[in-house]
Every structure is written in C-alpha cells, then in structure tokens.
C-alpha cells in the first residue's frame, strides 16, 4: 500500500496502537510515510517500527475526557496538526450476559463506544481548524452486525459505533471524513486465547471464504487507504475486511451438496 499511497507530512493517532491490530495499523501508516502517535494506558514492551521509522507513544486513559483533551492538545502542539485518527482501542473478555452484571457490561460499552466518541470529539477540535480537515476511522467488528453470544455488550457497542460514525460523517462534513472498518477474525499474538493452538487457528481460518484469518497488516492497508486522498469522496461508509464473511450454518446442516 505504501508504494501507491504517500502519507508523508501527515500526522496520525492510533489508539491502542501498540500491539495486535493496532500495531498492524501503526506499521502500515508508518510505511506510508505518516508520523504516527500511539496511545494506551501502558507503554508497549517495545517500540512499534516499520520502514526504518518508529511510532511515538504517549500514555492516556481514553475513558478520562480531560486526559483525552490534553493528549490531543499535546499532539497539536508537538506536531502542528492532526490528519488521521484511528479509533482502534477496545475489546472484551468472553462473558455471557448473566455472568457479568450490569456494571461490567457497561464498562465494555464505555471502552468500545464512549471512549471512541470522546477521542473523536477531541480530534475534531483539532481537525476543524486546520487546512485540509482530517479523517477519522472507527475500527468496528462483525460482532456489531449479527448476534454475538458471549460478547453481547461488545457487539452492541460496535453496532453503535458504526451508526455514530455515519452521523459524524454528516455533521462534520465537509471538513472531516468519518468511516468504519468492520473487522472479522484477525490473527494476533492473542489468537491462541480464542482459537487454541496452530491447528485450531488454521481450522477457524478454513471457515472464512478466503481460507484464513486476517493479518493485522490487512487492516492496516485498509486504514491507509481511508486516510489518503484516494478516499477523498468516501465518508459515512463501512468497509468490511472479513475475508468474505462467515459461512451460514444452515449450509452445513442441509442435506444437499453446496
């Protein structure tokens, strides 16, 4: 992607950009030439690098609006502008609804919906006053498009995030474009917690039409595109990066061959 898209001179923030999908997004943006600032509550074990360049890390609790506003003020002061925000931070443990209690489920919604809203509002205050505006990218999930037993609050938050992005795209046009990248299953350093050993990961990958789980770099390439001028007329869109989706269960149960 870096060979055909040049983001040199632009500044990007990737929340939760220090590992997993977030690190893949960070590396793709670095390779495309952007200056990248990552944030999380804790610093990474090692710097995120690509193409001989290194992302900057600043600590912030995305659930603290004052801290988030201060973080984006510092990005503007130190780098002069903000061109792209990727709202990647989020996640959830596997927990059935009646096991967690309302307070725990509310924390999942806070992290996956309220925190991206807080970050987007702070980023908008930077982008709206600068030449060229900016782009905000939400990292969504197929969990927000279908029933998600074991991660119901997460799925509800991701559904809300997609809707929020579409509303932002209308309210903040034409200064700021807002889109969602809807993820399917992604292979990360934590995949074994969800799918088991390498055989388990491969077996799960075979259920995807394209025959494998996504790599973080696949998500990064999609974000580079949406951050670039090649996506200048794309706003309020949901880009599904899921390898073709999920094979319907009824096909395996049916008695006819497919």
PDB file of C-alpha atoms in Angstrom:
ATOM      1  CA  UNK A   1       0.000   0.000   0.000  1.00  0.00           C
ATOM      2  CA  UNK A   2       2.863   2.372   0.759  1.00  0.00           C
ATOM      3  CA  UNK A   3       4.059   2.020  -2.841  1.00  0.00           C
ATOM      4  CA  UNK A   4       0.939   3.687  -4.229  1.00  0.00           C
ATOM      5  CA  UNK A   5      -0.168   5.876  -1.308  1.00  0.00           C
ATOM      6  CA  UNK A   6       2.114   8.519   0.194  1.00  0.00           C
ATOM      7  CA  UNK A   7       1.091   9.968   3.556  1.00  0.00           C
ATOM      8  CA  UNK A   8       4.365  11.841   4.064  1.00  0.00           C
ATOM      9  CA  UNK A   9       3.869  15.025   6.045  1.00  0.00           C
ATOM     10  CA  UNK A  10       0.658  13.833   7.663  1.00  0.00           C
ATOM     11  CA  UNK A  11       0.149  13.099  11.358  1.00  0.00           C
ATOM     12  CA  UNK A  12      -1.896  10.133  12.605  1.00  0.00           C
ATOM     13  CA  UNK A  13      -3.024   8.953  16.028  1.00  0.00           C
ATOM     14  CA  UNK A  14      -3.796   5.265  16.594  1.00  0.00           C
ATOM     15  CA  UNK A  15      -5.454   4.489  19.911  1.00  0.00           C
ATOM     16  CA  UNK A  16      -4.335   1.146  21.306  1.00  0.00           C
ATOM     17  CA  UNK A  17      -1.728   1.157  18.549  1.00  0.00           C
ATOM     18  CA  UNK A  18       0.973  -0.751  20.400  1.00  0.00           C
ATOM     19  CA  UNK A  19       0.007  -4.383  19.799  1.00  0.00           C
ATOM     20  CA  UNK A  20      -2.217  -6.666  17.747  1.00  0.00           C
ATOM     21  CA  UNK A  21      -4.433  -4.995  15.180  1.00  0.00           C
ATOM     22  CA  UNK A  22      -3.400  -1.560  16.417  1.00  0.00           C
ATOM     23  CA  UNK A  23       0.275  -2.281  15.840  1.00  0.00           C
ATOM     24  CA  UNK A  24      -0.529  -3.504  12.332  1.00  0.00           C
ATOM     25  CA  UNK A  25      -2.333  -0.237  11.615  1.00  0.00           C
ATOM     26  CA  UNK A  26       0.549   1.758  13.072  1.00  0.00           C
ATOM     27  CA  UNK A  27       3.120  -0.075  10.933  1.00  0.00           C
ATOM     28  CA  UNK A  28       1.090   0.445   7.768  1.00  0.00           C
ATOM     29  CA  UNK A  29       0.770   4.178   8.415  1.00  0.00           C
ATOM     30  CA  UNK A  30       4.488   4.451   9.182  1.00  0.00           C
ATOM     31  CA  UNK A  31       5.353   2.580   5.985  1.00  0.00           C
ATOM     32  CA  UNK A  32       3.154   5.006   4.028  1.00  0.00           C
ATOM     33  CA  UNK A  33       5.137   7.933   5.423  1.00  0.00           C
ATOM     34  CA  UNK A  34       2.897   9.297   8.176  1.00  0.00           C
ATOM     35  CA  UNK A  35       4.111  10.463  11.559  1.00  0.00           C
ATOM     36  CA  UNK A  36       2.280   8.200  13.999  1.00  0.00           C
ATOM     37  CA  UNK A  37       1.472   8.750  17.658  1.00  0.00           C
ATOM     38  CA  UNK A  38       0.097   5.769  19.557  1.00  0.00           C
ATOM     39  CA  UNK A  39      -1.603   5.860  22.923  1.00  0.00           C
ATOM     40  CA  UNK A  40      -2.699   3.431  25.606  1.00  0.00           C
ATOM     41  CA  UNK A  41      -2.732   3.295  29.379  1.00  0.00           C
ATOM     42  CA  UNK A  42       0.558   1.375  29.477  1.00  0.00           C
ATOM     43  CA  UNK A  43       3.645   1.742  27.271  1.00  0.00           C
ATOM     44  CA  UNK A  44       4.482  -1.038  24.799  1.00  0.00           C
ATOM     45  CA  UNK A  45       7.076  -3.683  25.611  1.00  0.00           C
ATOM     46  CA  UNK A  46       8.990  -2.491  22.552  1.00  0.00           C
ATOM     47  CA  UNK A  47       8.568   0.392  20.089  1.00  0.00           C
ATOM     48  CA  UNK A  48       6.381  -0.122  17.025  1.00  0.00           C
ATOM     49  CA  UNK A  49       8.525   0.306  13.909  1.00  0.00           C
ATOM     50  CA  UNK A  50       8.242  -0.009  10.140  1.00  0.00           C
ATOM     51  CA  UNK A  51      10.305   1.077   7.147  1.00  0.00           C
ATOM     52  CA  UNK A  52      13.061   2.335   9.440  1.00  0.00           C
ATOM     53  CA  UNK A  53      10.677   4.643  11.285  1.00  0.00           C
ATOM     54  CA  UNK A  54       9.286   4.488  14.823  1.00  0.00           C
ATOM     55  CA  UNK A  55       5.925   5.486  16.252  1.00  0.00           C
ATOM     56  CA  UNK A  56       5.808   7.838  19.201  1.00  0.00           C
ATOM     57  CA  UNK A  57       3.964   6.678  22.327  1.00  0.00           C
ATOM     58  CA  UNK A  58       2.067   8.859  24.810  1.00  0.00           C
ATOM     59  CA  UNK A  59       0.135   7.385  27.752  1.00  0.00           C
ATOM     60  CA  UNK A  60      -3.546   8.291  28.185  1.00  0.00           C
ATOM     61  CA  UNK A  61      -6.685   6.778  29.695  1.00  0.00           C
ATOM     62  CA  UNK A  62      -9.258   7.106  26.925  1.00  0.00           C
ATOM     63  CA  UNK A  63     -12.075   6.928  29.477  1.00  0.00           C
ATOM     64  CA  UNK A  64     -10.938  10.242  31.026  1.00  0.00           C
ATOM     65  CA  UNK A  65     -12.257  13.143  28.889  1.00  0.00           C
ATOM     66  CA  UNK A  66      -9.879  15.708  30.410  1.00  0.00           C
ATOM     67  CA  UNK A  67      -6.878  13.463  29.806  1.00  0.00           C
ATOM     68  CA  UNK A  68      -8.014  12.808  26.227  1.00  0.00           C
ATOM     69  CA  UNK A  69      -8.395  16.536  25.515  1.00  0.00           C
ATOM     70  CA  UNK A  70      -4.921  17.126  26.939  1.00  0.00           C
ATOM     71  CA  UNK A  71      -3.483  14.348  24.806  1.00  0.00           C
ATOM     72  CA  UNK A  72      -4.816  15.821  21.561  1.00  0.00           C
ATOM     73  CA  UNK A  73      -3.711  19.309  22.583  1.00  0.00           C
ATOM     74  CA  UNK A  74      -0.201  17.934  23.022  1.00  0.00           C
ATOM     75  CA  UNK A  75      -0.283  16.223  19.617  1.00  0.00           C
ATOM     76  CA  UNK A  76      -1.256  19.528  18.027  1.00  0.00           C
ATOM     77  CA  UNK A  77       1.404  21.452  19.952  1.00  0.00           C
ATOM     78  CA  UNK A  78       4.180  18.970  19.197  1.00  0.00           C
ATOM     79  CA  UNK A  79       3.315  18.038  15.598  1.00  0.00           C
ATOM     80  CA  UNK A  80       1.444  21.093  14.352  1.00  0.00           C
ATOM     81  CA  UNK A  81      -1.647  19.231  13.088  1.00  0.00           C
ATOM     82  CA  UNK A  82      -3.648  16.010  13.140  1.00  0.00           C
ATOM     83  CA  UNK A  83      -4.720  14.426   9.866  1.00  0.00           C
ATOM     84  CA  UNK A  84      -5.953  10.971  10.888  1.00  0.00           C
ATOM     85  CA  UNK A  85      -7.427   9.404  13.999  1.00  0.00           C
ATOM     86  CA  UNK A  86      -7.864   5.629  14.095  1.00  0.00           C
ATOM     87  CA  UNK A  87     -10.108   4.608  16.990  1.00  0.00           C
ATOM     88  CA  UNK A  88      -8.738   1.109  17.482  1.00  0.00           C
ATOM     89  CA  UNK A  89      -8.619   0.675  21.280  1.00  0.00           C
ATOM     90  CA  UNK A  90     -11.259  -1.716  22.597  1.00  0.00           C
ATOM     91  CA  UNK A  91     -12.034  -5.341  23.221  1.00  0.00           C
ATOM     92  CA  UNK A  92     -13.863  -7.600  25.640  1.00  0.00           C
ATOM     93  CA  UNK A  93     -13.466 -10.877  27.523  1.00  0.00           C
ATOM     94  CA  UNK A  94     -15.839 -13.731  26.678  1.00  0.00           C
ATOM     95  CA  UNK A  95     -18.671 -13.425  29.172  1.00  0.00           C
ATOM     96  CA  UNK A  96     -22.332 -14.364  28.903  1.00  0.00           C
ATOM     97  CA  UNK A  97     -24.675 -11.508  29.774  1.00  0.00           C
ATOM     98  CA  UNK A  98     -25.967 -13.026  33.023  1.00  0.00           C
ATOM     99  CA  UNK A  99     -22.430 -13.695  34.270  1.00  0.00           C
ATOM    100  CA  UNK A 100     -21.030 -10.189  34.271  1.00  0.00           C
ATOM    101  CA  UNK A 101     -23.632  -7.959  35.827  1.00  0.00           C
ATOM    102  CA  UNK A 102     -24.714  -4.579  34.501  1.00  0.00           C
ATOM    103  CA  UNK A 103     -21.680  -2.669  35.763  1.00  0.00           C
ATOM    104  CA  UNK A 104     -19.158  -4.892  33.971  1.00  0.00           C
ATOM    105  CA  UNK A 105     -21.176  -4.826  30.760  1.00  0.00           C
ATOM    106  CA  UNK A 106     -21.390  -1.030  30.970  1.00  0.00           C
ATOM    107  CA  UNK A 107     -17.590  -0.845  31.148  1.00  0.00           C
ATOM    108  CA  UNK A 108     -17.404  -2.782  27.876  1.00  0.00           C
ATOM    109  CA  UNK A 109     -19.730  -0.258  26.239  1.00  0.00           C
ATOM    110  CA  UNK A 110     -17.709   2.615  27.716  1.00  0.00           C
ATOM    111  CA  UNK A 111     -14.448   1.326  26.259  1.00  0.00           C
ATOM    112  CA  UNK A 112     -15.807   0.383  22.836  1.00  0.00           C
ATOM    113  CA  UNK A 113     -18.292   3.208  22.191  1.00  0.00           C
ATOM    114  CA  UNK A 114     -17.960   6.107  24.638  1.00  0.00           C
ATOM    115  CA  UNK A 115     -14.142   6.238  24.505  1.00  0.00           C
ATOM    116  CA  UNK A 116     -14.046   6.468  20.672  1.00  0.00           C
ATOM    117  CA  UNK A 117     -16.678   9.223  20.870  1.00  0.00           C
ATOM    118  CA  UNK A 118     -14.557  11.108  23.402  1.00  0.00           C
ATOM    119  CA  UNK A 119     -11.431  10.784  21.264  1.00  0.00           C
ATOM    120  CA  UNK A 120     -13.270  11.785  18.094  1.00  0.00           C
ATOM    121  CA  UNK A 121     -14.680  14.931  19.688  1.00  0.00           C
ATOM    122  CA  UNK A 122     -11.199  15.973  20.827  1.00  0.00           C
ATOM    123  CA  UNK A 123      -9.683  15.169  17.427  1.00  0.00           C
ATOM    124  CA  UNK A 124     -12.416  17.125  15.651  1.00  0.00           C
ATOM    125  CA  UNK A 125     -11.496  20.254  17.589  1.00  0.00           C
ATOM    126  CA  UNK A 126      -8.019  19.992  16.061  1.00  0.00           C
ATOM    127  CA  UNK A 127      -9.072  18.972  12.546  1.00  0.00           C
ATOM    128  CA  UNK A 128     -11.859  21.519  12.071  1.00  0.00           C
ATOM    129  CA  UNK A 129      -9.483  24.474  12.361  1.00  0.00           C
ATOM    130  CA  UNK A 130      -6.740  23.286  10.022  1.00  0.00           C
ATOM    131  CA  UNK A 131      -6.350  23.307   6.277  1.00  0.00           C
ATOM    132  CA  UNK A 132      -7.356  20.010   4.727  1.00  0.00           C
ATOM    133  CA  UNK A 133      -9.544  18.927   7.634  1.00  0.00           C
ATOM    134  CA  UNK A 134      -8.951  15.310   8.546  1.00  0.00           C
ATOM    135  CA  UNK A 135     -10.143  11.711   8.584  1.00  0.00           C
ATOM    136  CA  UNK A 136     -11.468   9.603  11.457  1.00  0.00           C
ATOM    137  CA  UNK A 137     -11.541   5.818  11.158  1.00  0.00           C
ATOM    138  CA  UNK A 138     -13.515   3.648  13.558  1.00  0.00           C
ATOM    139  CA  UNK A 139     -12.421   0.035  13.992  1.00  0.00           C
ATOM    140  CA  UNK A 140     -15.670  -1.890  14.067  1.00  0.00           C
ATOM    141  CA  UNK A 141     -16.480  -5.589  14.149  1.00  0.00           C
ATOM    142  CA  UNK A 142     -18.760  -8.145  12.551  1.00  0.00           C
ATOM    143  CA  UNK A 143     -19.939  -8.654  16.150  1.00  0.00           C
ATOM    144  CA  UNK A 144     -21.939  -5.482  15.624  1.00  0.00           C
ATOM    145  CA  UNK A 145     -23.712  -6.887  12.573  1.00  0.00           C
ATOM    146  CA  UNK A 146     -25.007 -10.217  13.929  1.00  0.00           C
ATOM    147  CA  UNK A 147     -25.844 -11.873  17.271  1.00  0.00           C
ATOM    148  CA  UNK A 148     -22.761 -12.102  19.481  1.00  0.00           C
ATOM    149  CA  UNK A 149     -23.363 -14.533  22.355  1.00  0.00           C
ATOM    150  CA  UNK A 150     -20.570 -14.215  24.888  1.00  0.00           C
ATOM    151  CA  UNK A 151     -19.797 -10.674  23.757  1.00  0.00           C
ATOM    152  CA  UNK A 152     -23.247  -9.102  23.562  1.00  0.00           C
ATOM    153  CA  UNK A 153     -22.312  -5.739  25.097  1.00  0.00           C
ATOM    154  CA  UNK A 154     -19.285  -5.545  22.796  1.00  0.00           C
ATOM    155  CA  UNK A 155     -21.440  -6.297  19.748  1.00  0.00           C
ATOM    156  CA  UNK A 156     -23.973  -3.669  20.805  1.00  0.00           C
ATOM    157  CA  UNK A 157     -21.190  -1.116  21.276  1.00  0.00           C
ATOM    158  CA  UNK A 158     -19.715  -1.873  17.847  1.00  0.00           C
ATOM    159  CA  UNK A 159     -23.140  -1.549  16.227  1.00  0.00           C
ATOM    160  CA  UNK A 160     -23.486   1.818  17.928  1.00  0.00           C
ATOM    161  CA  UNK A 161     -20.005   2.825  16.793  1.00  0.00           C
ATOM    162  CA  UNK A 162     -20.882   2.213  13.157  1.00  0.00           C
ATOM    163  CA  UNK A 163     -24.036   4.291  13.494  1.00  0.00           C
ATOM    164  CA  UNK A 164     -22.131   7.018  15.337  1.00  0.00           C
ATOM    165  CA  UNK A 165     -19.606   7.197  12.502  1.00  0.00           C
ATOM    166  CA  UNK A 166     -22.346   7.687   9.933  1.00  0.00           C
ATOM    167  CA  UNK A 167     -23.846  10.534  11.959  1.00  0.00           C
ATOM    168  CA  UNK A 168     -20.444  12.152  12.441  1.00  0.00           C
ATOM    169  CA  UNK A 169     -19.846  11.903   8.696  1.00  0.00           C
ATOM    170  CA  UNK A 170     -22.953  14.032   8.119  1.00  0.00           C
ATOM    171  CA  UNK A 171     -22.461  16.512  10.948  1.00  0.00           C
ATOM    172  CA  UNK A 172     -18.756  17.107  10.364  1.00  0.00           C
ATOM    173  CA  UNK A 173     -18.715  17.210   6.558  1.00  0.00           C
ATOM    174  CA  UNK A 174     -17.008  18.550   4.562  1.00  0.00           C
ATOM    175  CA  UNK A 175     -14.122  19.248   6.960  1.00  0.00           C
ATOM    176  CA  UNK A 176     -13.768  15.734   8.381  1.00  0.00           C
ATOM    177  CA  UNK A 177     -14.456  12.359   6.771  1.00  0.00           C
ATOM    178  CA  UNK A 178     -15.558   9.532   9.076  1.00  0.00           C
ATOM    179  CA  UNK A 179     -15.623   5.840   8.123  1.00  0.00           C
ATOM    180  CA  UNK A 180     -15.685   2.429   9.781  1.00  0.00           C
ATOM    181  CA  UNK A 181     -13.514  -0.601   9.047  1.00  0.00           C
ATOM    182  CA  UNK A 182     -15.584  -3.640  10.021  1.00  0.00           C
ATOM    183  CA  UNK A 183     -13.286  -6.481  11.077  1.00  0.00           C
ATOM    184  CA  UNK A 184     -13.819 -10.193  11.010  1.00  0.00           C
ATOM    185  CA  UNK A 185     -11.415 -12.561  12.756  1.00  0.00           C
ATOM    186  CA  UNK A 186      -7.802 -11.361  12.924  1.00  0.00           C
ATOM    187  CA  UNK A 187      -4.707 -13.365  13.774  1.00  0.00           C
ATOM    188  CA  UNK A 188      -2.767 -11.630  16.558  1.00  0.00           C
ATOM    189  CA  UNK A 189      -0.472 -12.597  19.410  1.00  0.00           C
ATOM    190  CA  UNK A 190      -3.631 -13.319  21.467  1.00  0.00           C
ATOM    191  CA  UNK A 191      -5.311 -15.594  18.920  1.00  0.00           C
ATOM    192  CA  UNK A 192      -4.492 -18.700  20.952  1.00  0.00           C
ATOM    193  CA  UNK A 193      -6.768 -17.433  23.735  1.00  0.00           C
ATOM    194  CA  UNK A 194      -9.742 -17.562  21.380  1.00  0.00           C
ATOM    195  CA  UNK A 195      -8.919 -20.347  18.910  1.00  0.00           C
ATOM    196  CA  UNK A 196      -6.344 -22.615  20.580  1.00  0.00           C
ATOM    197  CA  UNK A 197      -3.085 -23.849  19.054  1.00  0.00           C
ATOM    198  CA  UNK A 198      -1.923 -23.508  15.434  1.00  0.00           C
ATOM    199  CA  UNK A 199      -4.225 -26.321  14.331  1.00  0.00           C
ATOM    200  CA  UNK A 200      -7.147 -24.525  15.943  1.00  0.00           C
ATOM    201  CA  UNK A 201      -6.253 -21.228  14.268  1.00  0.00           C
ATOM    202  CA  UNK A 202      -5.975 -22.982  10.903  1.00  0.00           C
ATOM    203  CA  UNK A 203      -9.309 -24.768  11.420  1.00  0.00           C
ATOM    204  CA  UNK A 204     -11.052 -21.496  12.245  1.00  0.00           C
ATOM    205  CA  UNK A 205      -9.387 -19.879   9.238  1.00  0.00           C
ATOM    206  CA  UNK A 206     -10.876 -22.524   6.963  1.00  0.00           C
ATOM    207  CA  UNK A 207     -14.371 -21.345   7.921  1.00  0.00           C
ATOM    208  CA  UNK A 208     -13.625 -17.983   6.244  1.00  0.00           C
ATOM    209  CA  UNK A 209     -14.346 -17.887   2.490  1.00  0.00           C
ATOM    210  CA  UNK A 210     -10.812 -16.637   1.738  1.00  0.00           C
ATOM    211  CA  UNK A 211      -9.395 -19.524   3.772  1.00  0.00           C
ATOM    212  CA  UNK A 212      -7.530 -17.692   6.527  1.00  0.00           C
ATOM    213  CA  UNK A 213      -7.811 -15.207   9.348  1.00  0.00           C
ATOM    214  CA  UNK A 214      -6.904 -11.611   8.558  1.00  0.00           C
ATOM    215  CA  UNK A 215      -3.432 -10.396   9.430  1.00  0.00           C
ATOM    216  CA  UNK A 216      -3.050  -7.022  11.208  1.00  0.00           C
ATOM    217  CA  UNK A 217      -1.369  -5.749   8.027  1.00  0.00           C
ATOM    218  CA  UNK A 218      -4.612  -6.363   6.104  1.00  0.00           C
ATOM    219  CA  UNK A 219      -6.401  -3.979   8.447  1.00  0.00           C
ATOM    220  CA  UNK A 220      -3.537  -1.509   8.258  1.00  0.00           C
ATOM    221  CA  UNK A 221      -3.734  -1.356   4.461  1.00  0.00           C
ATOM    222  CA  UNK A 222      -7.459  -0.573   4.620  1.00  0.00           C
ATOM    223  CA  UNK A 223      -6.796   2.249   7.094  1.00  0.00           C
ATOM    224  CA  UNK A 224      -4.027   3.709   4.921  1.00  0.00           C
ATOM    225  CA  UNK A 225      -6.457   3.834   2.008  1.00  0.00           C
ATOM    226  CA  UNK A 226      -9.220   5.515   4.031  1.00  0.00           C
ATOM    227  CA  UNK A 227      -6.740   8.040   5.435  1.00  0.00           C
ATOM    228  CA  UNK A 228      -5.492   9.000   1.985  1.00  0.00           C
ATOM    229  CA  UNK A 229      -6.673  11.348  -0.754  1.00  0.00           C
ATOM    230  CA  UNK A 230      -7.630   8.260  -2.784  1.00  0.00           C
ATOM    231  CA  UNK A 231     -10.607   8.007  -0.414  1.00  0.00           C
ATOM    232  CA  UNK A 232     -11.403  11.730  -0.638  1.00  0.00           C
ATOM    233  CA  UNK A 233     -15.046  11.084  -1.574  1.00  0.00           C
ATOM    234  CA  UNK A 234     -15.602   8.231   0.879  1.00  0.00           C
ATOM    235  CA  UNK A 235     -17.327   9.212   4.121  1.00  0.00           C
ATOM    236  CA  UNK A 236     -20.013   7.533   6.199  1.00  0.00           C
ATOM    237  CA  UNK A 237     -19.007   4.174   4.740  1.00  0.00           C
ATOM    238  CA  UNK A 238     -18.488   0.771   6.355  1.00  0.00           C
ATOM    239  CA  UNK A 239     -15.629  -1.166   4.756  1.00  0.00           C
ATOM    240  CA  UNK A 240     -15.883  -4.871   5.593  1.00  0.00           C
ATOM    241  CA  UNK A 241     -12.465  -6.500   5.936  1.00  0.00           C
ATOM    242  CA  UNK A 242     -13.572 -10.010   6.839  1.00  0.00           C
ATOM    243  CA  UNK A 243     -12.400 -12.316   4.061  1.00  0.00           C
ATOM    244  CA  UNK A 244     -15.894 -12.807   2.670  1.00  0.00           C
ATOM    245  CA  UNK A 245     -17.696 -13.092   5.992  1.00  0.00           C
ATOM    246  CA  UNK A 246     -18.969 -16.173   7.759  1.00  0.00           C
ATOM    247  CA  UNK A 247     -20.341 -19.280   6.085  1.00  0.00           C
ATOM    248  CA  UNK A 248     -24.021 -19.639   7.096  1.00  0.00           C
ATOM    249  CA  UNK A 249     -24.501 -22.530   9.496  1.00  0.00           C
ATOM    250  CA  UNK A 250     -27.564 -23.844   7.643  1.00  0.00           C
ATOM    251  CA  UNK A 251     -25.361 -24.789   4.666  1.00  0.00           C
ATOM    252  CA  UNK A 252     -23.544 -27.359   6.790  1.00  0.00           C
ATOM    253  CA  UNK A 253     -26.812 -28.724   8.177  1.00  0.00           C
ATOM    254  CA  UNK A 254     -28.574 -29.013   4.815  1.00  0.00           C
ATOM    255  CA  UNK A 255     -28.769 -32.420   3.149  1.00  0.00           C
ATOM    256  CA  UNK A 256     -27.970 -31.168  -0.370  1.00  0.00           C
ATOM    257  CA  UNK A 257     -24.441 -30.530  -1.576  1.00  0.00           C
ATOM    258  CA  UNK A 258     -23.112 -26.995  -1.981  1.00  0.00           C
TER     259      UNK A 258
END
